[in-house]
mmCIF file of C-alpha atoms and ligand atoms in Angstrom:
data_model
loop_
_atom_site.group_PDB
_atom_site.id
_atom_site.type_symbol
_atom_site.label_atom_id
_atom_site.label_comp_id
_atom_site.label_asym_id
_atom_site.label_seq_id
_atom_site.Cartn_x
_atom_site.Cartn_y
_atom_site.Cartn_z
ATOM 1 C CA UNK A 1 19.276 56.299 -44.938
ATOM 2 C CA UNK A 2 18.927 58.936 -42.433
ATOM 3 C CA UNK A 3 15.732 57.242 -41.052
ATOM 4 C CA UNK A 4 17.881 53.824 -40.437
ATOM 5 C CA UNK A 5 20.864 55.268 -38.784
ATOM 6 C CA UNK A 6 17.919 56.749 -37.054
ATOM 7 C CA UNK A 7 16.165 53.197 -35.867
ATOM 8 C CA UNK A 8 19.644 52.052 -35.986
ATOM 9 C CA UNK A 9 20.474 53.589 -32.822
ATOM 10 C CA UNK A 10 16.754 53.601 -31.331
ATOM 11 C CA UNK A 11 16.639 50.007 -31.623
ATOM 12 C CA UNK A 12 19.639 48.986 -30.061
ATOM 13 C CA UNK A 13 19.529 51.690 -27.429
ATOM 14 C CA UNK A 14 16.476 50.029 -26.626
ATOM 15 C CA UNK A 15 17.610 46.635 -26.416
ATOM 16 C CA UNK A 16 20.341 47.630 -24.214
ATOM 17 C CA UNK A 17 18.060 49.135 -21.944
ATOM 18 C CA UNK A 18 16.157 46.009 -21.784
ATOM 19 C CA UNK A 19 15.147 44.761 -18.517
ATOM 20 C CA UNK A 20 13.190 41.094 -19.166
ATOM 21 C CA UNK A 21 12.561 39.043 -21.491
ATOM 22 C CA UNK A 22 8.904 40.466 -21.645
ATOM 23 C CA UNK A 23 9.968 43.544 -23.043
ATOM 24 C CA UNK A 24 12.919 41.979 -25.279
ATOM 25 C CA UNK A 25 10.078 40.303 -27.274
ATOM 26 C CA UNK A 26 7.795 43.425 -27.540
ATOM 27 C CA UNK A 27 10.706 44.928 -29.196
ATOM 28 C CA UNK A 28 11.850 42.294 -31.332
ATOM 29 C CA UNK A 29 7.909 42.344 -32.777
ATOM 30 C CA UNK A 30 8.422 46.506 -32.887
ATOM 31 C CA UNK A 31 11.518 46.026 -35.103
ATOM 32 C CA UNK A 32 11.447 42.890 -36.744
ATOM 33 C CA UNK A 33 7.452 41.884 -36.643
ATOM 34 C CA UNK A 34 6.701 40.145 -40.000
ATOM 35 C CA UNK A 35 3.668 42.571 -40.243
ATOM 36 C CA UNK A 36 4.177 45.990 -38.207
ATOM 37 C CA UNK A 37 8.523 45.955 -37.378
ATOM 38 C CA UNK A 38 9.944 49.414 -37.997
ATOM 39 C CA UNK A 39 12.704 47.683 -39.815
ATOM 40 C CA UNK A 40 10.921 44.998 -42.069
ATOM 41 C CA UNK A 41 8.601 47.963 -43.718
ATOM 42 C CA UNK A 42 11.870 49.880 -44.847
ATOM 43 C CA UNK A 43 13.223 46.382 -46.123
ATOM 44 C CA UNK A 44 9.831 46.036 -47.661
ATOM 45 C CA UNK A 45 9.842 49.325 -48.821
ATOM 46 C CA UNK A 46 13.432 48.689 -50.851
ATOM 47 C CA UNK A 47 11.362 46.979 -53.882
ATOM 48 C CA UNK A 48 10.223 50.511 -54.699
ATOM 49 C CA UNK A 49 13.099 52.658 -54.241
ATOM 50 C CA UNK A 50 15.481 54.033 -57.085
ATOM 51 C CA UNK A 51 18.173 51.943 -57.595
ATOM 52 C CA UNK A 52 20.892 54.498 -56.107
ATOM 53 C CA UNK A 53 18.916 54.421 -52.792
ATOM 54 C CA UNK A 54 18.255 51.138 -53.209
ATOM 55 C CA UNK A 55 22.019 50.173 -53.467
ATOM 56 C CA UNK A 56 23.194 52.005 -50.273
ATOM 57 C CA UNK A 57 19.835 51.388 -47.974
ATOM 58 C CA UNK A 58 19.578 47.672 -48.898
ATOM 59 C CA UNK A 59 22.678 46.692 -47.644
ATOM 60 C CA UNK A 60 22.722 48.858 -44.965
ATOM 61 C CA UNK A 61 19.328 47.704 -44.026
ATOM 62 C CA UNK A 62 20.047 43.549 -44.207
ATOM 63 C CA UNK A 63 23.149 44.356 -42.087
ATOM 64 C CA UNK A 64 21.130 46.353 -39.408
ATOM 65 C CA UNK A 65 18.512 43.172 -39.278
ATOM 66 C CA UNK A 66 21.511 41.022 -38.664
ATOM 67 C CA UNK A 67 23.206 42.843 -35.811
ATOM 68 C CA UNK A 68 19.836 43.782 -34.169
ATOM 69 C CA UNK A 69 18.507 40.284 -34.318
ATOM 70 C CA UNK A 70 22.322 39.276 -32.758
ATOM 71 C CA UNK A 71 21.722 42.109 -29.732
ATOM 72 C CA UNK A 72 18.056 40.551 -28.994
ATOM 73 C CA UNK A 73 19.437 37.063 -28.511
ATOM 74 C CA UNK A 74 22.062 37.653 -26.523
ATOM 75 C CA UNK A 75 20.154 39.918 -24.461
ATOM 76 C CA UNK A 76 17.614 37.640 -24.101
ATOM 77 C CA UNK A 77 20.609 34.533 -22.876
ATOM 78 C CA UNK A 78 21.686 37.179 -20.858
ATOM 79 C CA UNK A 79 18.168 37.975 -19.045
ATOM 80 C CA UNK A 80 17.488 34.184 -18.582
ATOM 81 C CA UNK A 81 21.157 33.501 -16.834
ATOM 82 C CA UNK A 82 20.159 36.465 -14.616
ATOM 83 C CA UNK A 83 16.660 36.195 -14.391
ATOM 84 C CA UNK A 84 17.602 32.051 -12.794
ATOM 85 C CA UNK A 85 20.707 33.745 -10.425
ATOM 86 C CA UNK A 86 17.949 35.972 -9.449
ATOM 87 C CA UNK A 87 15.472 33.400 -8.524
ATOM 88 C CA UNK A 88 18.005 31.031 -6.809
ATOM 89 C CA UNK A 89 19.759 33.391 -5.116
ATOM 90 C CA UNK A 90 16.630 35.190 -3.681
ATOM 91 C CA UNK A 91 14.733 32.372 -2.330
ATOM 92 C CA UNK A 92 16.919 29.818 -0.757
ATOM 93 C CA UNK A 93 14.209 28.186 1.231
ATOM 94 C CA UNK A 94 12.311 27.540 -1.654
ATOM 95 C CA UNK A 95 12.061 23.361 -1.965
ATOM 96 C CA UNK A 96 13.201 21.952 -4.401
ATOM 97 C CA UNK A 97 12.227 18.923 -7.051
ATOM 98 C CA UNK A 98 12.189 16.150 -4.430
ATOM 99 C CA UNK A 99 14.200 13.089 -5.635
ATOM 100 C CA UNK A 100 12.323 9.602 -4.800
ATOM 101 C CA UNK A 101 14.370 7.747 -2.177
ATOM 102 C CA UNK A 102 13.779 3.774 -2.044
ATOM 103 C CA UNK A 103 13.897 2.120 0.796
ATOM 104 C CA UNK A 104 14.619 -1.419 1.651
ATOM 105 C CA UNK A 105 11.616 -4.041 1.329
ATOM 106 C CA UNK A 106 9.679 -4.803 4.284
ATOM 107 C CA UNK A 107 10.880 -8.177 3.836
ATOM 108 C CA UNK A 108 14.324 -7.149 3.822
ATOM 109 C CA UNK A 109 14.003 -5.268 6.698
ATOM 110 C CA UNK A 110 12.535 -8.354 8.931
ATOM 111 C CA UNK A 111 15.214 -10.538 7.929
ATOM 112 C CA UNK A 112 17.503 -7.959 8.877
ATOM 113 C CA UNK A 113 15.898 -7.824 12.721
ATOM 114 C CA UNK A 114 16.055 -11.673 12.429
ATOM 115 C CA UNK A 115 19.669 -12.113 11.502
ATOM 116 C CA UNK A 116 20.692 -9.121 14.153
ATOM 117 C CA UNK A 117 18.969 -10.594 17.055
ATOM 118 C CA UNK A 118 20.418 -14.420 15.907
ATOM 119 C CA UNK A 119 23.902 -12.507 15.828
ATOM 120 C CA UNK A 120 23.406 -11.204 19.146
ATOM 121 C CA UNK A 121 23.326 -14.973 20.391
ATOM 122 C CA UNK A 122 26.474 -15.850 18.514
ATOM 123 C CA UNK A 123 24.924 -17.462 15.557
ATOM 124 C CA UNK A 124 26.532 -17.458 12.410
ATOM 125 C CA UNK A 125 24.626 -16.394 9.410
ATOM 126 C CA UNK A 126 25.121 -18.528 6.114
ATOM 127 C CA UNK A 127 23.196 -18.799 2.687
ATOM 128 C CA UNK A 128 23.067 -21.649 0.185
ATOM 129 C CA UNK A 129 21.918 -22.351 -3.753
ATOM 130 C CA UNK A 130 17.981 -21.842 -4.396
ATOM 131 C CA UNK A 131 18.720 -24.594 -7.224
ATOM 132 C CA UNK A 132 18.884 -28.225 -5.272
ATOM 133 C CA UNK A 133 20.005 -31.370 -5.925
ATOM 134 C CA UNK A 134 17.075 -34.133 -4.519
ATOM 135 C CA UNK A 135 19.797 -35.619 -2.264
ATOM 136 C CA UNK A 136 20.116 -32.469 -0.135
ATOM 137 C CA UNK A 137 16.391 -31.175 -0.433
ATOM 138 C CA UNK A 138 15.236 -34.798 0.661
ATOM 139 C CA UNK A 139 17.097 -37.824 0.777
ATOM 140 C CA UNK A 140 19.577 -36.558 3.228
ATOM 141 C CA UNK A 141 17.021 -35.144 5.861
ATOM 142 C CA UNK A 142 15.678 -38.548 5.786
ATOM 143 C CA UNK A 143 12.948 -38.316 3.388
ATOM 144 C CA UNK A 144 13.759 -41.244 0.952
ATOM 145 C CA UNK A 145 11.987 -41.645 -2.911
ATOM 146 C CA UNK A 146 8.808 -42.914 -2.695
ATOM 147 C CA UNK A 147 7.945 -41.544 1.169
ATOM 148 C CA UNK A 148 5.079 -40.300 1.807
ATOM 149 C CA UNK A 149 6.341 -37.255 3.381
ATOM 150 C CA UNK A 150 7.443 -36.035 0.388
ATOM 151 C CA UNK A 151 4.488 -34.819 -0.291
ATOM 152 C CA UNK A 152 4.342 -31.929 2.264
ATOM 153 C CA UNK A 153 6.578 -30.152 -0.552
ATOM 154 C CA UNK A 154 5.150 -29.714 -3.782
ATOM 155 C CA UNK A 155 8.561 -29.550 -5.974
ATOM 156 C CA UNK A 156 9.682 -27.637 -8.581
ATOM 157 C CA UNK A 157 11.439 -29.698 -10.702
ATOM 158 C CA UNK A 158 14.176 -28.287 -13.246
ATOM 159 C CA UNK A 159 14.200 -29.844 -17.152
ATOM 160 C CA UNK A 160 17.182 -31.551 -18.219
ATOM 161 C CA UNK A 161 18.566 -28.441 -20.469
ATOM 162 C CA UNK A 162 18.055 -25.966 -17.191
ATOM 163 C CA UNK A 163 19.631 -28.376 -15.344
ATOM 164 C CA UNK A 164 22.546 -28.452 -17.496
ATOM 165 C CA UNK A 165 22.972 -24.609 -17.498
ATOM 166 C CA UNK A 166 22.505 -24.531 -13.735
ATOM 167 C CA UNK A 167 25.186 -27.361 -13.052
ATOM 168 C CA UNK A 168 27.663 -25.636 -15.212
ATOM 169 C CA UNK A 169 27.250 -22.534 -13.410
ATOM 170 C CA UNK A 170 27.289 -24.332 -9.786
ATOM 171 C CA UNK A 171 30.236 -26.088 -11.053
ATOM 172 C CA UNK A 172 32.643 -23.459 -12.222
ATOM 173 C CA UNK A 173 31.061 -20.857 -9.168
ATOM 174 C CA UNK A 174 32.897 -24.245 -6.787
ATOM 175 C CA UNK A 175 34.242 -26.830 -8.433
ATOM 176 C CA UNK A 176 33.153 -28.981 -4.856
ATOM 177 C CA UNK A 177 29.661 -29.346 -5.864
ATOM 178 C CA UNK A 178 28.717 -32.700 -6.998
ATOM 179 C CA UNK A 179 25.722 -31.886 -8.953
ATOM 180 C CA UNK A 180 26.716 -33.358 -12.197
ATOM 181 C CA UNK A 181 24.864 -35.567 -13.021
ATOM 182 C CA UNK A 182 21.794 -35.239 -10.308
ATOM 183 C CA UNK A 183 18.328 -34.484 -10.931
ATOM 184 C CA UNK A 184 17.729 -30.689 -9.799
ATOM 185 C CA UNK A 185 14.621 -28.729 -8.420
ATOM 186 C CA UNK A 186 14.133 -25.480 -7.128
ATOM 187 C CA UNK A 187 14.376 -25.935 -3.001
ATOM 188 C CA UNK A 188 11.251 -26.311 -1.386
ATOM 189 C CA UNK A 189 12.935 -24.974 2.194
ATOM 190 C CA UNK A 190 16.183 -23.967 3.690
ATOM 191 C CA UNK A 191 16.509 -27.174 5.550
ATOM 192 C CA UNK A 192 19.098 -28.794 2.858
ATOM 193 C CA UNK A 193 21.948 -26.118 3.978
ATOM 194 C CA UNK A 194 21.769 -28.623 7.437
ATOM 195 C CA UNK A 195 23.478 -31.272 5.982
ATOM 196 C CA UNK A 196 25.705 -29.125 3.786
ATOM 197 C CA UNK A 197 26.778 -27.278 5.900
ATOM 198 C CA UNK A 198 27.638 -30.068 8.442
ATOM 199 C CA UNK A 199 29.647 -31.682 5.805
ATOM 200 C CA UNK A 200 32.005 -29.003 5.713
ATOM 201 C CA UNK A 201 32.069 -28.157 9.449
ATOM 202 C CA UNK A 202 32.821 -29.626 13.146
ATOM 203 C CA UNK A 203 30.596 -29.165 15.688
ATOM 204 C CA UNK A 204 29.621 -27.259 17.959
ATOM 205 C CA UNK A 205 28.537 -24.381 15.701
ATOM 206 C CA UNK A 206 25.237 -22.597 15.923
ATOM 207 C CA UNK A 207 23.441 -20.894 12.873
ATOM 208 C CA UNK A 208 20.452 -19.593 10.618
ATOM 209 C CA UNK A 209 20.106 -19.780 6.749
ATOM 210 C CA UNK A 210 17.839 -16.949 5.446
ATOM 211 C CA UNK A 211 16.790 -17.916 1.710
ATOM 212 C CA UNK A 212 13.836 -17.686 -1.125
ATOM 213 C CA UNK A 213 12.393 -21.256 -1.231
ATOM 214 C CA UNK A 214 9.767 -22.527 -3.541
ATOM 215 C CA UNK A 215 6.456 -24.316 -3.690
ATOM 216 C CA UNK A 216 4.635 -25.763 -6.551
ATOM 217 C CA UNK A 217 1.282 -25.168 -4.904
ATOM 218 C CA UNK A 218 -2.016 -23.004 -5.929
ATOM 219 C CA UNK A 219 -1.808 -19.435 -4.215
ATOM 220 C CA UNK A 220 -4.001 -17.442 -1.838
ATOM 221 C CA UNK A 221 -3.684 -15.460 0.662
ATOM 222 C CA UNK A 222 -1.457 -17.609 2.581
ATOM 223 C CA UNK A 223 0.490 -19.894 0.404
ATOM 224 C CA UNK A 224 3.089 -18.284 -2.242
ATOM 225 C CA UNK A 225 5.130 -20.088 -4.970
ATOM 226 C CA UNK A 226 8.197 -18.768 -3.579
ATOM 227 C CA UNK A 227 8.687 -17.530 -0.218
ATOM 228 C CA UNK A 228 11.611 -16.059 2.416
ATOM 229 C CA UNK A 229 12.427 -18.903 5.424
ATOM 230 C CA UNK A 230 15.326 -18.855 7.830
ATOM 231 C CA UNK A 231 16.872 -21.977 8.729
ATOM 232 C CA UNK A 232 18.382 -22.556 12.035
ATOM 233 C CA UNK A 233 20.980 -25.274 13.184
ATOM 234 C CA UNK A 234 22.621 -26.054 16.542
ATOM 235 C CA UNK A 235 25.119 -28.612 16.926
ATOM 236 C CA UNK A 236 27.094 -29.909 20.068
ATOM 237 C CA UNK A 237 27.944 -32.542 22.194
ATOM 238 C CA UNK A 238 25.043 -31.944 24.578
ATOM 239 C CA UNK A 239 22.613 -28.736 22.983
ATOM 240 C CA UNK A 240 19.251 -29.990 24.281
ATOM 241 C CA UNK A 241 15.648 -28.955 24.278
ATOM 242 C CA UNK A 242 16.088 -26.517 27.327
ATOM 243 C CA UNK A 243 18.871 -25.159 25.302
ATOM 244 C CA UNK A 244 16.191 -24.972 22.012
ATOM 245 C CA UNK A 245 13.426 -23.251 24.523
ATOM 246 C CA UNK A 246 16.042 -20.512 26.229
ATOM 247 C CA UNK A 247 17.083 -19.791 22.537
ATOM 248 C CA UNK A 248 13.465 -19.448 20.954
ATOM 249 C CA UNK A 249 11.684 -17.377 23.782
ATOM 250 C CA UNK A 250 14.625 -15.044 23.852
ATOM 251 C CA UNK A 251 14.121 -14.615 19.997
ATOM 252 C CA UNK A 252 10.404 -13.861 20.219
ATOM 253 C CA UNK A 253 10.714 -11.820 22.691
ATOM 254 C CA UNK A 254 13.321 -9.744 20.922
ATOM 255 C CA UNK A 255 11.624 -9.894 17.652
ATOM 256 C CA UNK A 256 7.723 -9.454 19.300
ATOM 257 C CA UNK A 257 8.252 -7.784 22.889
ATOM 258 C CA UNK A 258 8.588 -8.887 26.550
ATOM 259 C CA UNK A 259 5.228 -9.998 26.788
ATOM 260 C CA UNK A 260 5.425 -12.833 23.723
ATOM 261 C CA UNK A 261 3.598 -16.181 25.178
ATOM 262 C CA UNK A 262 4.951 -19.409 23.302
ATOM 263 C CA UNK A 263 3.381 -22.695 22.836
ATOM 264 C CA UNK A 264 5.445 -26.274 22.430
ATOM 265 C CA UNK A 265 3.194 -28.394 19.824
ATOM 266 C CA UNK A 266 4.744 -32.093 18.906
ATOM 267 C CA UNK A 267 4.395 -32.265 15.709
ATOM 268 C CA UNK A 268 6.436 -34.364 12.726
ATOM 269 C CA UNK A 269 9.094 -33.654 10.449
ATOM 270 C CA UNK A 270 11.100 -36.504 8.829
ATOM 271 C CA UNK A 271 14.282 -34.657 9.968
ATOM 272 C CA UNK A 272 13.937 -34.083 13.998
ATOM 273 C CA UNK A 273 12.909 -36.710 16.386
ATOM 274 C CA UNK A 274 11.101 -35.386 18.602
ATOM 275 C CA UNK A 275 9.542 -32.992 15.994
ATOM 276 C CA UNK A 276 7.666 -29.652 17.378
ATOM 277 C CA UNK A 277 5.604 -26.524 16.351
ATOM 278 C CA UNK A 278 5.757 -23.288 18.273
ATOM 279 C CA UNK A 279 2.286 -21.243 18.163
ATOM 280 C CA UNK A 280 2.738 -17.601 19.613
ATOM 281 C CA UNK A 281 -0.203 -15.856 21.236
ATOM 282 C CA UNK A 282 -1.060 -12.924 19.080
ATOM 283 C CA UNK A 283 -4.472 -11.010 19.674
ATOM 284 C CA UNK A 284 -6.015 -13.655 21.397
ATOM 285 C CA UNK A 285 -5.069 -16.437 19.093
ATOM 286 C CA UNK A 286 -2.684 -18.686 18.896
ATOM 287 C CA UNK A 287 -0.938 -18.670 15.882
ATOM 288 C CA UNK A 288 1.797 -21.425 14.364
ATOM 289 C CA UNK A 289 4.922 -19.733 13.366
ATOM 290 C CA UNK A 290 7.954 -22.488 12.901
ATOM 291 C CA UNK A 291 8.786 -25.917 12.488
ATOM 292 C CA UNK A 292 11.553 -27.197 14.605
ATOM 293 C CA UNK A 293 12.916 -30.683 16.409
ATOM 294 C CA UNK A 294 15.760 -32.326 17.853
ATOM 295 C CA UNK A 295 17.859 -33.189 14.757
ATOM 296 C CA UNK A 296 17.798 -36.763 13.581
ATOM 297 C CA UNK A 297 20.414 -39.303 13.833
ATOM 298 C CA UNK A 298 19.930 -39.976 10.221
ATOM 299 C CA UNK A 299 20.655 -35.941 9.123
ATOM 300 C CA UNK A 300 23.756 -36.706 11.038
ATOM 301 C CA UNK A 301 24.554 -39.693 9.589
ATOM 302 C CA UNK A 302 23.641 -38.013 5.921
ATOM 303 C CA UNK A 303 26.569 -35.527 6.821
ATOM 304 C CA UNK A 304 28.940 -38.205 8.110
ATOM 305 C CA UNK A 305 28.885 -37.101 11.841
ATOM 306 C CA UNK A 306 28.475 -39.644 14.819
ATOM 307 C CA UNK A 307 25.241 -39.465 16.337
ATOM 308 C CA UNK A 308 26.137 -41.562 19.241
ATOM 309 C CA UNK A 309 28.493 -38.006 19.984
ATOM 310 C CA UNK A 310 26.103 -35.238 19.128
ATOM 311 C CA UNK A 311 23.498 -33.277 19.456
ATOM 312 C CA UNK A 312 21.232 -30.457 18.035
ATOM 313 C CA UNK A 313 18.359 -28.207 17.102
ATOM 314 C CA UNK A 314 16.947 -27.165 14.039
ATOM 315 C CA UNK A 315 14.242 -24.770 13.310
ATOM 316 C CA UNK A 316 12.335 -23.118 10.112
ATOM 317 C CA UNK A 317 10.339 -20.376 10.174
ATOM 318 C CA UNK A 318 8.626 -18.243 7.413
ATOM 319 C CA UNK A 319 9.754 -14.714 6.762
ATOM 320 C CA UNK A 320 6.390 -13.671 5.707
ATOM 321 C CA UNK A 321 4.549 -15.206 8.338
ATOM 322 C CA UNK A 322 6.399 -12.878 11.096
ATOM 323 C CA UNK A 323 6.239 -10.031 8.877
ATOM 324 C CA UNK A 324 2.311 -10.903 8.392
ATOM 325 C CA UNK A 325 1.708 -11.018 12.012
ATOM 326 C CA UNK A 326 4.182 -8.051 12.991
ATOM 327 C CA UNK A 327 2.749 -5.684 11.047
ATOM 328 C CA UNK A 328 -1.329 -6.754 10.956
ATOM 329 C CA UNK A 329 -0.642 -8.121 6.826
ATOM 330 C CA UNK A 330 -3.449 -9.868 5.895
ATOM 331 C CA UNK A 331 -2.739 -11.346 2.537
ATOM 332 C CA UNK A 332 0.716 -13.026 1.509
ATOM 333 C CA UNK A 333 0.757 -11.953 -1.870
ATOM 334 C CA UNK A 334 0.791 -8.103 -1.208
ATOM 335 C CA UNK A 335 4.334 -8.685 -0.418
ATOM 336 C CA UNK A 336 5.418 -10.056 -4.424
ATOM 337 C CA UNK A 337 2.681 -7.457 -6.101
ATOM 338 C CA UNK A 338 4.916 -4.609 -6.523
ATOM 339 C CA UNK A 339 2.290 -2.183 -5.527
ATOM 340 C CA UNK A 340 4.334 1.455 -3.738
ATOM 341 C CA UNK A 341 1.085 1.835 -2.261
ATOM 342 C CA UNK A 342 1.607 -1.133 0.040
ATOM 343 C CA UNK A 343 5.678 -1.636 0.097
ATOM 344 C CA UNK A 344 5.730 2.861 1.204
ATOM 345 C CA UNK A 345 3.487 1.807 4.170
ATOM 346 C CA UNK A 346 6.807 -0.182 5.845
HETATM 347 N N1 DAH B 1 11.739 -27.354 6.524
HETATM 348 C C1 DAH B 1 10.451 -27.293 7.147
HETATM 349 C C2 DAH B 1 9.444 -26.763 6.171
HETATM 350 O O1 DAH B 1 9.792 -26.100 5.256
HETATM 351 C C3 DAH B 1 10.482 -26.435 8.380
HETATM 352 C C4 DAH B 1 11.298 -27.074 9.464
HETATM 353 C C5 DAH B 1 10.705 -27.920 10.366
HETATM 354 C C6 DAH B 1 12.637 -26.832 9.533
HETATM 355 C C7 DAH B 1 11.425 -28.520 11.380
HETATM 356 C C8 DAH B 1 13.402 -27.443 10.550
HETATM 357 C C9 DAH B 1 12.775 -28.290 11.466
HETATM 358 O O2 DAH B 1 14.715 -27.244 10.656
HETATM 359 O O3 DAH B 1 13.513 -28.860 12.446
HETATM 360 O O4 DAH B 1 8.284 -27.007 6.327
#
């Protein structure tokens, strides 16, 4: 008995006195080691004591094992609350766990420069349904069934049950959509927001129509199935080429620098009479970077305007293509892979 009051008070004098949590173990294996601890040899040692002993040390001895294992734990909390106070508060310019911060796409960010510097100019910026009814992807920008120039889109066409999902959905998100009962595909460029737009608008108006359009076409390093393109549209009673040429060079040369040197190309689209290209000089070469054109008396005609009043421009250029030349890309796919190591470079 005498030798426990003895360890009794040893033990937790010692604990008290504790400094780490270093120490706290080495004396929880001094008291309470399954082999060696002071304590567990007298509780070992109860088996072969008298009984009378026995009686008075056993309980004694189960009780001390009880508080003293109590004392070492909270102890030991009590070191670790200190021990992380200590380390905080000591070393405040210590960094800490960095938390990963996104960023916005590289995509994102050149539509973003496109739409500010179309703002600038007083152009609207509007945005239309990625699922398309064949009257506003084609027939209405005067490419009728059948035309040849249909085939400078390779179509996505929708099957009759997505269709029906998709023209419930248009149809409750506005009830003025007349999709019901029209064949859908997935729009092959932004040009169909033209006549929609003009349906619900008056002249003169100017603006752009960012959006994800989609090609059913094999891919390499310059042709995706789906792809970013912003629309433009410029409507008035007399907006003319000159108008067209002031507006474009001023873009490029926002979007590309002072120096930017342009090139007018005729080219054909089934929706502007006269149709262009515009190639921009870029390292030497001259490289093609929208469609555009007067737009056609037939687009107005799609949208119920008079054409014998109006007037316009419309352009289309690929997001990716700027982005590709802007900043030296050479492949358009790196832009869909998902890979940090490319989309942290931007
Ligand atoms: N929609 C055309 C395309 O995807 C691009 C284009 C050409 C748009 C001429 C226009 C335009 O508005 O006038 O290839």
């Amino acid at each position: 008995m005498a030798n426990l009051e003895q360890l009794k008070k040893q033990a937790l004098e010692a604990v008290k006195q504790s400094k780490d949590i270093k120490n706290l173990e080495e004396l929880r294996v001094r008291f309470l080691g399954r082999e060696k601890g002071e304590l567990t040899k007298i509780l070992r040692s109860l088996g072969a004591m008298p009984l009378e002993e026995k009686k008075k040390v056993g309980p004694a001895a189960n009780a001390l094992r009880a508080e003293l294992e109590q004392a070492l734990d909270k102890k030991s909390a009590e070191l670790r609350v200190n021990s992380l106070k200590f380390e905080v508060g000591l070393d405040i310019t210590m960094p800490g766990t960095k938390v990963g911060v996104g960023h916005l796409h590289l995509l994102t960010q050149v539509e973003k420069q496109v739409r500010e510097i179309f703002k600038a100019m007083n152009f609207s910026v509007i945005t239309g349904p990625e699922a398309e009814t064949e009257k506003y992807n084609f027939d209405a920008l005067n490419i009728p069934k059948d035309h040849p120039a249909r085939d400078m889109w390779d179509t996505f066409w929708l099957r009759q049950n997505e269709q029906l999902t998709i023209n419930k959905k248009l149809l409750t998100e506005s009830k003025k959509l007349k999709v019901k009962s029209e064949k859908l595909l997935m729009r092959t460029h932004t040009s169909p927001m033209q006549v929609r737009f003009m349906e619900k608008h008056k002249p003169p108006f100017q603006i752009i129509v960012p959006g994800r359009v989609f090609r059913f076409e094999a891919t390499d390093a310059s042709h995706e199935i789906n792809f970013y393109q912003v629309e433009g549209l410029m409507v008035g009673r007399d907006v003319n080429l000159a108008n067209f040429k002031f507006v474009m060079n001023e873009f490029f040369q926002r979007l590309f620098g002072k120096g930017i040197k342009l090139r007018y190309r005729p080219s054909y689209f089934p929706f502007v009479e006269p149709g262009l290209e515009i190639d921009i000089e870029w390292k030497g070469k001259w490289l093609e970077i929208m469609g555009a054109g007067m737009v056609h008396p037939r687009v107005f005609e799609a949208a119920h305007y008079n054409p014998r009043d109006l007037q316009g421009f419309a352009f289309g250029l690929g997001l990716e293509r700027i982005a590709m030349i802007k900043y030296n890309i050479p492949d358009i796919r790196l832009f869909y892979s998902g890979d940090l190591r490319f989309i942290k470079q931007f």
